[in-house]
């Protein structure tokens, strides 16, 4: 607590040659960063979907064979070229997670060639559906919309404009009700893909939130343990330091008094080791019950005795109210750290601790008459910060500063009814 006596987003992304343009990645510039995050997560799980690709390709080939028999005389019979187009539209799906845009446009081109050649309608459209789903899930929404729109426009052009020059010969223009069916299929495909994308993003956000919560809990626990170790060691080592100085000074002139100082050093070091061991046990076995109850304001007389062994006379005024375990521990540590500060930095050998309950709040007042010695007591400078963190965690405040008469005062105001009481 040396300071009590003193005066009052990531690196820019690199452009990747040959990568997809921003328009294909997501569209509006304001959303490109989120799209990049989805792209990174998709690339991390990029894989070769052999089983699903083989099954889908086999289904398309077999199903188109049945469609060929059902539509005999109405459409062109399947020949090697038609089967190659079917095989191509299914096999290209093997790259759908690595190159979703290219695969989507490849399946659309293969399907348009297949339908333009007059081959029978059938499950070949499933290849476009799978490619569209992969593109939307990968964050290429606008590319998926453009490709499915191109499929519908190409089909419209084929059956209403180019049918006179395309097989089968003598074919008439398709009825407009058929186009309504195709448009409905396209809209339904995009809607299902968008729904899956939204659900996938929701899962990703939930996973990220859980990870952040775990990191936050770990940080809070680390800070709690750091405060405990600081408060325990700072107080105990301050007493040991004072008693060691007394023992060295009186070793020759008053051996009995030196023996008393050494006895105090032994007792304080044993107590400090016990408290440090208790803190470290929580690291080895998280959630395990402590071996000893946490200290509270009921131990203020004991704290006063320990300070007296370091040459500081402490007067305790007021009756501590009943507090929750967390608030009781925080209040005790605040008083302990304030008294440690007096031992280290004040020339006064007297301190007063006043405990008062007022307006549903606990007021802890620690005063000494000074003046500051200015001596280096080996402090870390984290004591005041630790007290403020403890008070802030309970919704309280800490005020620390020099009094007009030259002394020093620490005032802590803590709510008596904390979250643990509710």
PDB file of C-alpha atoms in Angstrom, residues 35-300:
ATOM      1  CA  UNK A  35     -18.638 -12.458 -42.400  1.00  0.00           C
ATOM      2  CA  UNK A  36     -14.860 -12.804 -42.093  1.00  0.00           C
ATOM      3  CA  UNK A  37     -15.360 -14.345 -38.663  1.00  0.00           C
ATOM      4  CA  UNK A  38     -17.799 -16.874 -40.069  1.00  0.00           C
ATOM      5  CA  UNK A  39     -15.429 -17.543 -42.973  1.00  0.00           C
ATOM      6  CA  UNK A  40     -12.568 -18.202 -40.576  1.00  0.00           C
ATOM      7  CA  UNK A  41     -14.667 -20.587 -38.517  1.00  0.00           C
ATOM      8  CA  UNK A  42     -15.834 -22.364 -41.689  1.00  0.00           C
ATOM      9  CA  UNK A  43     -12.283 -22.662 -42.986  1.00  0.00           C
ATOM     10  CA  UNK A  44     -11.246 -24.124 -39.669  1.00  0.00           C
ATOM     11  CA  UNK A  45     -13.696 -26.962 -40.069  1.00  0.00           C
ATOM     12  CA  UNK A  46     -13.202 -27.365 -43.861  1.00  0.00           C
ATOM     13  CA  UNK A  47     -13.262 -31.050 -44.661  1.00  0.00           C
ATOM     14  CA  UNK A  48     -13.893 -33.523 -47.409  1.00  0.00           C
ATOM     15  CA  UNK A  49     -17.553 -34.641 -47.094  1.00  0.00           C
ATOM     16  CA  UNK A  50     -17.076 -37.948 -48.905  1.00  0.00           C
ATOM     17  CA  UNK A  51     -19.991 -39.947 -47.444  1.00  0.00           C
ATOM     18  CA  UNK A  52     -22.697 -37.332 -48.049  1.00  0.00           C
ATOM     19  CA  UNK A  53     -21.349 -36.496 -51.525  1.00  0.00           C
ATOM     20  CA  UNK A  54     -21.264 -40.148 -52.616  1.00  0.00           C
ATOM     21  CA  UNK A  55     -24.760 -40.822 -51.255  1.00  0.00           C
ATOM     22  CA  UNK A  56     -26.239 -37.699 -52.864  1.00  0.00           C
ATOM     23  CA  UNK A  57     -24.572 -38.371 -56.219  1.00  0.00           C
ATOM     24  CA  UNK A  58     -25.831 -41.961 -56.211  1.00  0.00           C
ATOM     25  CA  UNK A  59     -29.339 -40.782 -55.327  1.00  0.00           C
ATOM     26  CA  UNK A  60     -29.296 -38.221 -58.160  1.00  0.00           C
ATOM     27  CA  UNK A  61     -28.112 -40.799 -60.710  1.00  0.00           C
ATOM     28  CA  UNK A  62     -30.612 -43.473 -59.639  1.00  0.00           C
ATOM     29  CA  UNK A  63     -33.502 -41.031 -59.205  1.00  0.00           C
ATOM     30  CA  UNK A  64     -32.861 -39.480 -62.626  1.00  0.00           C
ATOM     31  CA  UNK A  65     -32.948 -42.970 -64.135  1.00  0.00           C
ATOM     32  CA  UNK A  66     -36.457 -43.477 -62.749  1.00  0.00           C
ATOM     33  CA  UNK A  67     -37.450 -39.987 -63.954  1.00  0.00           C
ATOM     34  CA  UNK A  68     -36.172 -40.917 -67.422  1.00  0.00           C
ATOM     35  CA  UNK A  69     -38.580 -43.874 -67.589  1.00  0.00           C
ATOM     36  CA  UNK A  70     -41.475 -41.821 -66.212  1.00  0.00           C
ATOM     37  CA  UNK A  71     -40.964 -38.992 -68.716  1.00  0.00           C
ATOM     38  CA  UNK A  72     -40.210 -41.140 -71.773  1.00  0.00           C
ATOM     39  CA  UNK A  73     -41.489 -39.442 -74.920  1.00  0.00           C
ATOM     40  CA  UNK A  74     -41.788 -36.088 -73.200  1.00  0.00           C
ATOM     41  CA  UNK A  75     -38.100 -35.348 -72.552  1.00  0.00           C
ATOM     42  CA  UNK A  76     -34.841 -36.444 -74.135  1.00  0.00           C
ATOM     43  CA  UNK A  77     -33.695 -39.859 -72.958  1.00  0.00           C
ATOM     44  CA  UNK A  78     -30.632 -39.979 -70.747  1.00  0.00           C
ATOM     45  CA  UNK A  79     -27.434 -40.579 -72.689  1.00  0.00           C
ATOM     46  CA  UNK A  80     -23.764 -40.599 -71.618  1.00  0.00           C
ATOM     47  CA  UNK A  81     -23.610 -36.789 -71.771  1.00  0.00           C
ATOM     48  CA  UNK A  82     -26.622 -36.459 -69.471  1.00  0.00           C
ATOM     49  CA  UNK A  83     -25.164 -38.930 -67.006  1.00  0.00           C
ATOM     50  CA  UNK A  84     -21.837 -37.073 -67.060  1.00  0.00           C
ATOM     51  CA  UNK A  85     -23.655 -33.829 -66.222  1.00  0.00           C
ATOM     52  CA  UNK A  86     -25.480 -35.577 -63.358  1.00  0.00           C
ATOM     53  CA  UNK A  87     -22.237 -37.048 -62.067  1.00  0.00           C
ATOM     54  CA  UNK A  88     -20.481 -33.701 -62.380  1.00  0.00           C
ATOM     55  CA  UNK A  89     -23.181 -31.771 -60.540  1.00  0.00           C
ATOM     56  CA  UNK A  90     -22.980 -34.235 -57.628  1.00  0.00           C
ATOM     57  CA  UNK A  91     -19.208 -34.809 -57.508  1.00  0.00           C
ATOM     58  CA  UNK A  92     -18.389 -31.097 -57.380  1.00  0.00           C
ATOM     59  CA  UNK A  93     -20.155 -30.941 -54.003  1.00  0.00           C
ATOM     60  CA  UNK A  94     -17.054 -32.553 -52.499  1.00  0.00           C
ATOM     61  CA  UNK A  95     -15.506 -29.023 -52.440  1.00  0.00           C
ATOM     62  CA  UNK A  96     -18.583 -27.247 -51.102  1.00  0.00           C
ATOM     63  CA  UNK A  97     -17.024 -26.321 -47.727  1.00  0.00           C
ATOM     64  CA  UNK A  98     -13.678 -25.262 -49.186  1.00  0.00           C
ATOM     65  CA  UNK A  99     -14.907 -23.292 -52.212  1.00  0.00           C
ATOM     66  CA  UNK A 100     -18.648 -22.758 -51.635  1.00  0.00           C
ATOM     67  CA  UNK A 101     -19.162 -20.007 -54.240  1.00  0.00           C
ATOM     68  CA  UNK A 102     -17.361 -21.818 -57.044  1.00  0.00           C
ATOM     69  CA  UNK A 103     -19.203 -25.058 -56.260  1.00  0.00           C
ATOM     70  CA  UNK A 104     -22.574 -23.279 -56.201  1.00  0.00           C
ATOM     71  CA  UNK A 105     -22.065 -21.658 -59.589  1.00  0.00           C
ATOM     72  CA  UNK A 106     -20.686 -24.928 -60.967  1.00  0.00           C
ATOM     73  CA  UNK A 107     -23.795 -26.865 -59.931  1.00  0.00           C
ATOM     74  CA  UNK A 108     -26.063 -24.131 -61.334  1.00  0.00           C
ATOM     75  CA  UNK A 109     -24.205 -24.251 -64.660  1.00  0.00           C
ATOM     76  CA  UNK A 110     -24.363 -28.062 -64.786  1.00  0.00           C
ATOM     77  CA  UNK A 111     -28.092 -28.098 -63.974  1.00  0.00           C
ATOM     78  CA  UNK A 112     -28.889 -25.412 -66.575  1.00  0.00           C
ATOM     79  CA  UNK A 113     -26.957 -27.373 -69.223  1.00  0.00           C
ATOM     80  CA  UNK A 114     -28.804 -30.529 -68.170  1.00  0.00           C
ATOM     81  CA  UNK A 115     -32.240 -28.902 -68.399  1.00  0.00           C
ATOM     82  CA  UNK A 116     -31.338 -26.980 -71.579  1.00  0.00           C
ATOM     83  CA  UNK A 117     -30.392 -30.256 -73.273  1.00  0.00           C
ATOM     84  CA  UNK A 118     -33.932 -31.484 -72.666  1.00  0.00           C
ATOM     85  CA  UNK A 119     -33.098 -34.218 -70.166  1.00  0.00           C
ATOM     86  CA  UNK A 120     -35.863 -35.259 -67.735  1.00  0.00           C
ATOM     87  CA  UNK A 121     -36.636 -33.309 -64.591  1.00  0.00           C
ATOM     88  CA  UNK A 122     -35.609 -35.122 -61.421  1.00  0.00           C
ATOM     89  CA  UNK A 123     -33.509 -34.948 -58.263  1.00  0.00           C
ATOM     90  CA  UNK A 124     -30.702 -33.082 -60.013  1.00  0.00           C
ATOM     91  CA  UNK A 125     -32.031 -29.898 -58.417  1.00  0.00           C
ATOM     92  CA  UNK A 126     -30.996 -31.287 -55.019  1.00  0.00           C
ATOM     93  CA  UNK A 127     -27.374 -30.602 -55.920  1.00  0.00           C
ATOM     94  CA  UNK A 128     -28.167 -26.885 -56.206  1.00  0.00           C
ATOM     95  CA  UNK A 129     -30.025 -27.010 -52.900  1.00  0.00           C
ATOM     96  CA  UNK A 130     -27.038 -28.558 -51.087  1.00  0.00           C
ATOM     97  CA  UNK A 131     -24.565 -26.140 -52.683  1.00  0.00           C
ATOM     98  CA  UNK A 132     -26.799 -23.182 -51.808  1.00  0.00           C
ATOM     99  CA  UNK A 133     -27.055 -24.315 -48.187  1.00  0.00           C
ATOM    100  CA  UNK A 134     -23.259 -24.631 -47.927  1.00  0.00           C
ATOM    101  CA  UNK A 135     -22.752 -21.165 -49.438  1.00  0.00           C
ATOM    102  CA  UNK A 136     -25.226 -19.483 -47.079  1.00  0.00           C
ATOM    103  CA  UNK A 137     -23.833 -21.329 -44.047  1.00  0.00           C
ATOM    104  CA  UNK A 138     -20.335 -20.164 -45.050  1.00  0.00           C
ATOM    105  CA  UNK A 139     -21.427 -16.534 -45.107  1.00  0.00           C
ATOM    106  CA  UNK A 140     -21.764 -16.099 -48.897  1.00  0.00           C
ATOM    107  CA  UNK A 141     -25.384 -15.044 -48.748  1.00  0.00           C
ATOM    108  CA  UNK A 142     -25.417 -12.672 -51.700  1.00  0.00           C
ATOM    109  CA  UNK A 143     -23.609 -15.198 -53.878  1.00  0.00           C
ATOM    110  CA  UNK A 144     -26.262 -17.791 -52.986  1.00  0.00           C
ATOM    111  CA  UNK A 145     -29.085 -15.369 -53.802  1.00  0.00           C
ATOM    112  CA  UNK A 146     -27.476 -14.429 -57.120  1.00  0.00           C
ATOM    113  CA  UNK A 147     -26.840 -18.059 -58.121  1.00  0.00           C
ATOM    114  CA  UNK A 148     -30.357 -19.275 -57.319  1.00  0.00           C
ATOM    115  CA  UNK A 149     -31.787 -16.222 -59.085  1.00  0.00           C
ATOM    116  CA  UNK A 150     -29.651 -17.062 -62.106  1.00  0.00           C
ATOM    117  CA  UNK A 151     -30.970 -20.645 -62.012  1.00  0.00           C
ATOM    118  CA  UNK A 152     -34.560 -19.446 -62.017  1.00  0.00           C
ATOM    119  CA  UNK A 153     -33.876 -16.850 -64.747  1.00  0.00           C
ATOM    120  CA  UNK A 154     -32.048 -19.463 -66.857  1.00  0.00           C
ATOM    121  CA  UNK A 155     -34.929 -21.889 -66.540  1.00  0.00           C
ATOM    122  CA  UNK A 156     -37.374 -19.120 -67.439  1.00  0.00           C
ATOM    123  CA  UNK A 157     -35.333 -18.245 -70.540  1.00  0.00           C
ATOM    124  CA  UNK A 158     -35.044 -21.897 -71.561  1.00  0.00           C
ATOM    125  CA  UNK A 159     -38.715 -22.871 -71.363  1.00  0.00           C
ATOM    126  CA  UNK A 160     -40.230 -19.608 -72.627  1.00  0.00           C
ATOM    127  CA  UNK A 161     -37.747 -18.188 -75.170  1.00  0.00           C
ATOM    128  CA  UNK A 162     -35.167 -20.751 -76.325  1.00  0.00           C
ATOM    129  CA  UNK A 163     -37.420 -23.815 -76.338  1.00  0.00           C
ATOM    130  CA  UNK A 164     -37.910 -23.492 -80.153  1.00  0.00           C
ATOM    131  CA  UNK A 165     -34.217 -24.218 -80.793  1.00  0.00           C
ATOM    132  CA  UNK A 166     -33.578 -26.615 -77.903  1.00  0.00           C
ATOM    133  CA  UNK A 167     -34.439 -30.299 -77.591  1.00  0.00           C
ATOM    134  CA  UNK A 168     -36.822 -32.008 -77.509  1.00  0.00           C
ATOM    135  CA  UNK A 169     -38.018 -30.935 -80.932  1.00  0.00           C
ATOM    136  CA  UNK A 170     -41.627 -29.825 -81.233  1.00  0.00           C
ATOM    137  CA  UNK A 171     -41.778 -28.869 -77.567  1.00  0.00           C
ATOM    138  CA  UNK A 172     -44.144 -26.082 -76.496  1.00  0.00           C
ATOM    139  CA  UNK A 173     -43.567 -23.297 -73.970  1.00  0.00           C
ATOM    140  CA  UNK A 174     -43.990 -24.417 -70.391  1.00  0.00           C
ATOM    141  CA  UNK A 175     -47.098 -23.196 -68.535  1.00  0.00           C
ATOM    142  CA  UNK A 176     -46.577 -20.241 -66.210  1.00  0.00           C
ATOM    143  CA  UNK A 177     -47.856 -22.286 -63.305  1.00  0.00           C
ATOM    144  CA  UNK A 178     -44.677 -24.314 -63.646  1.00  0.00           C
ATOM    145  CA  UNK A 179     -42.644 -21.132 -63.207  1.00  0.00           C
ATOM    146  CA  UNK A 180     -44.586 -20.348 -60.052  1.00  0.00           C
ATOM    147  CA  UNK A 181     -43.600 -23.774 -58.731  1.00  0.00           C
ATOM    148  CA  UNK A 182     -39.941 -23.169 -59.624  1.00  0.00           C
ATOM    149  CA  UNK A 183     -39.973 -19.697 -58.028  1.00  0.00           C
ATOM    150  CA  UNK A 184     -41.599 -21.121 -54.889  1.00  0.00           C
ATOM    151  CA  UNK A 185     -38.933 -23.815 -54.738  1.00  0.00           C
ATOM    152  CA  UNK A 186     -36.166 -21.200 -55.031  1.00  0.00           C
ATOM    153  CA  UNK A 187     -37.666 -19.009 -52.300  1.00  0.00           C
ATOM    154  CA  UNK A 188     -38.172 -21.990 -50.001  1.00  0.00           C
ATOM    155  CA  UNK A 189     -34.572 -23.091 -50.598  1.00  0.00           C
ATOM    156  CA  UNK A 190     -33.216 -19.663 -49.669  1.00  0.00           C
ATOM    157  CA  UNK A 191     -35.495 -19.431 -46.629  1.00  0.00           C
ATOM    158  CA  UNK A 192     -34.374 -22.800 -45.265  1.00  0.00           C
ATOM    159  CA  UNK A 193     -30.716 -21.915 -45.891  1.00  0.00           C
ATOM    160  CA  UNK A 194     -31.091 -18.571 -44.128  1.00  0.00           C
ATOM    161  CA  UNK A 195     -32.835 -20.225 -41.193  1.00  0.00           C
ATOM    162  CA  UNK A 196     -29.980 -22.707 -40.868  1.00  0.00           C
ATOM    163  CA  UNK A 197     -27.452 -19.869 -41.082  1.00  0.00           C
ATOM    164  CA  UNK A 198     -29.186 -17.886 -38.341  1.00  0.00           C
ATOM    165  CA  UNK A 199     -29.340 -20.953 -36.118  1.00  0.00           C
ATOM    166  CA  UNK A 200     -25.662 -21.700 -36.749  1.00  0.00           C
ATOM    167  CA  UNK A 201     -24.697 -18.112 -35.867  1.00  0.00           C
ATOM    168  CA  UNK A 202     -26.794 -18.318 -32.712  1.00  0.00           C
ATOM    169  CA  UNK A 203     -24.974 -21.469 -31.643  1.00  0.00           C
ATOM    170  CA  UNK A 204     -21.635 -19.782 -32.362  1.00  0.00           C
ATOM    171  CA  UNK A 205     -22.608 -16.743 -30.275  1.00  0.00           C
ATOM    172  CA  UNK A 206     -23.719 -18.974 -27.414  1.00  0.00           C
ATOM    173  CA  UNK A 207     -20.431 -20.877 -27.505  1.00  0.00           C
ATOM    174  CA  UNK A 208     -18.472 -17.610 -27.569  1.00  0.00           C
ATOM    175  CA  UNK A 209     -20.512 -16.224 -24.667  1.00  0.00           C
ATOM    176  CA  UNK A 210     -19.891 -19.371 -22.611  1.00  0.00           C
ATOM    177  CA  UNK A 211     -16.176 -19.116 -23.344  1.00  0.00           C
ATOM    178  CA  UNK A 212     -16.134 -15.445 -22.309  1.00  0.00           C
ATOM    179  CA  UNK A 213     -18.032 -16.266 -19.118  1.00  0.00           C
ATOM    180  CA  UNK A 214     -15.527 -18.990 -18.259  1.00  0.00           C
ATOM    181  CA  UNK A 215     -12.614 -16.626 -18.869  1.00  0.00           C
ATOM    182  CA  UNK A 216     -14.329 -13.952 -16.775  1.00  0.00           C
ATOM    183  CA  UNK A 217     -14.859 -16.374 -13.896  1.00  0.00           C
ATOM    184  CA  UNK A 218     -11.217 -17.452 -14.123  1.00  0.00           C
ATOM    185  CA  UNK A 219     -10.045 -13.816 -14.058  1.00  0.00           C
ATOM    186  CA  UNK A 220     -12.254 -13.018 -11.074  1.00  0.00           C
ATOM    187  CA  UNK A 221     -10.978 -16.053  -9.191  1.00  0.00           C
ATOM    188  CA  UNK A 222      -7.377 -15.144  -9.998  1.00  0.00           C
ATOM    189  CA  UNK A 223      -7.913 -11.595  -8.711  1.00  0.00           C
ATOM    190  CA  UNK A 224      -9.598 -12.922  -5.576  1.00  0.00           C
ATOM    191  CA  UNK A 225      -6.688 -15.230  -4.816  1.00  0.00           C
ATOM    192  CA  UNK A 226      -4.180 -12.449  -5.551  1.00  0.00           C
ATOM    193  CA  UNK A 227      -5.966 -10.140  -3.100  1.00  0.00           C
ATOM    194  CA  UNK A 228      -6.096 -12.832  -0.423  1.00  0.00           C
ATOM    195  CA  UNK A 229      -2.397 -13.652  -0.781  1.00  0.00           C
ATOM    196  CA  UNK A 230      -1.463  -9.982  -0.773  1.00  0.00           C
ATOM    197  CA  UNK A 231      -3.487  -9.159   2.321  1.00  0.00           C
ATOM    198  CA  UNK A 232      -2.364 -12.241   4.263  1.00  0.00           C
ATOM    199  CA  UNK A 233       1.321 -11.881   3.442  1.00  0.00           C
ATOM    200  CA  UNK A 234       1.453  -8.088   3.702  1.00  0.00           C
ATOM    201  CA  UNK A 235       0.070  -8.031   7.236  1.00  0.00           C
ATOM    202  CA  UNK A 236       1.999 -11.021   8.550  1.00  0.00           C
ATOM    203  CA  UNK A 237       5.327 -10.064   6.990  1.00  0.00           C
ATOM    204  CA  UNK A 238       4.959  -6.481   8.264  1.00  0.00           C
ATOM    205  CA  UNK A 239       4.610  -7.815  11.820  1.00  0.00           C
ATOM    206  CA  UNK A 240       7.508 -10.230  11.271  1.00  0.00           C
ATOM    207  CA  UNK A 241       9.657  -7.392   9.905  1.00  0.00           C
ATOM    208  CA  UNK A 242       8.984  -5.195  12.940  1.00  0.00           C
ATOM    209  CA  UNK A 243       9.597  -8.019  15.410  1.00  0.00           C
ATOM    210  CA  UNK A 244      12.794  -9.052  13.636  1.00  0.00           C
ATOM    211  CA  UNK A 245      14.076  -5.496  14.023  1.00  0.00           C
ATOM    212  CA  UNK A 246      13.166  -5.519  17.716  1.00  0.00           C
ATOM    213  CA  UNK A 247      14.865  -8.875  18.196  1.00  0.00           C
ATOM    214  CA  UNK A 248      18.076  -7.737  16.508  1.00  0.00           C
ATOM    215  CA  UNK A 249      18.165  -4.519  18.511  1.00  0.00           C
ATOM    216  CA  UNK A 250      17.644  -6.270  21.867  1.00  0.00           C
ATOM    217  CA  UNK A 251      19.558  -9.482  21.199  1.00  0.00           C
ATOM    218  CA  UNK A 252      22.529  -8.422  23.377  1.00  0.00           C
ATOM    219  CA  UNK A 253      20.965  -5.958  25.814  1.00  0.00           C
ATOM    220  CA  UNK A 254      17.669  -7.729  26.587  1.00  0.00           C
ATOM    221  CA  UNK A 255      17.714 -11.397  25.482  1.00  0.00           C
ATOM    222  CA  UNK A 256      14.351 -12.097  27.111  1.00  0.00           C
ATOM    223  CA  UNK A 257      12.624  -9.383  25.080  1.00  0.00           C
ATOM    224  CA  UNK A 258      14.409 -10.679  21.972  1.00  0.00           C
ATOM    225  CA  UNK A 259      13.068 -14.147  22.742  1.00  0.00           C
ATOM    226  CA  UNK A 260       9.533 -12.690  22.926  1.00  0.00           C
ATOM    227  CA  UNK A 261      10.014 -11.079  19.511  1.00  0.00           C
ATOM    228  CA  UNK A 262      11.202 -14.365  18.032  1.00  0.00           C
ATOM    229  CA  UNK A 263       8.193 -16.138  19.547  1.00  0.00           C
ATOM    230  CA  UNK A 264       5.907 -13.605  17.878  1.00  0.00           C
ATOM    231  CA  UNK A 265       7.715 -14.135  14.571  1.00  0.00           C
ATOM    232  CA  UNK A 266       7.204 -17.879  14.848  1.00  0.00           C
ATOM    233  CA  UNK A 267       3.483 -17.516  15.635  1.00  0.00           C
ATOM    234  CA  UNK A 268       2.858 -15.025  12.816  1.00  0.00           C
ATOM    235  CA  UNK A 269       4.771 -17.083  10.246  1.00  0.00           C
ATOM    236  CA  UNK A 270       2.786 -20.184  11.243  1.00  0.00           C
ATOM    237  CA  UNK A 271      -0.489 -18.287  10.916  1.00  0.00           C
ATOM    238  CA  UNK A 272       0.532 -16.847   7.528  1.00  0.00           C
ATOM    239  CA  UNK A 273       1.514 -20.287   6.245  1.00  0.00           C
ATOM    240  CA  UNK A 274      -1.836 -21.683   7.339  1.00  0.00           C
ATOM    241  CA  UNK A 275      -3.799 -18.965   5.543  1.00  0.00           C
ATOM    242  CA  UNK A 276      -1.670 -19.242   2.408  1.00  0.00           C
ATOM    243  CA  UNK A 277      -2.161 -23.014   2.416  1.00  0.00           C
ATOM    244  CA  UNK A 278      -5.925 -22.487   2.681  1.00  0.00           C
ATOM    245  CA  UNK A 279      -5.882 -20.169  -0.337  1.00  0.00           C
ATOM    246  CA  UNK A 280      -3.743 -22.566  -2.354  1.00  0.00           C
ATOM    247  CA  UNK A 281      -6.031 -25.477  -1.474  1.00  0.00           C
ATOM    248  CA  UNK A 282      -8.815 -23.748  -3.402  1.00  0.00           C
ATOM    249  CA  UNK A 283      -6.578 -23.903  -6.483  1.00  0.00           C
ATOM    250  CA  UNK A 284      -5.880 -27.607  -6.098  1.00  0.00           C
ATOM    251  CA  UNK A 285      -9.526 -28.526  -5.407  1.00  0.00           C
ATOM    252  CA  UNK A 286     -11.898 -25.897  -6.827  1.00  0.00           C
ATOM    253  CA  UNK A 287     -15.232 -25.819  -5.033  1.00  0.00           C
ATOM    254  CA  UNK A 288     -13.946 -27.768  -2.013  1.00  0.00           C
ATOM    255  CA  UNK A 289     -15.010 -26.535   1.407  1.00  0.00           C
ATOM    256  CA  UNK A 290     -12.281 -24.584   3.251  1.00  0.00           C
ATOM    257  CA  UNK A 291     -10.597 -26.296   6.174  1.00  0.00           C
ATOM    258  CA  UNK A 292     -11.068 -23.271   8.405  1.00  0.00           C
ATOM    259  CA  UNK A 293     -13.745 -20.577   8.482  1.00  0.00           C
ATOM    260  CA  UNK A 294     -12.902 -17.355   6.675  1.00  0.00           C
ATOM    261  CA  UNK A 295     -11.952 -14.493   9.020  1.00  0.00           C
ATOM    262  CA  UNK A 296     -14.495 -11.756   9.745  1.00  0.00           C
ATOM    263  CA  UNK A 297     -15.017  -8.665  11.871  1.00  0.00           C
ATOM    264  CA  UNK A 298     -15.482 -10.879  14.934  1.00  0.00           C
ATOM    265  CA  UNK A 299     -11.687 -11.294  14.811  1.00  0.00           C
ATOM    266  CA  UNK A 300     -10.991  -7.563  15.226  1.00  0.00           C
TER     267      UNK A 300
END
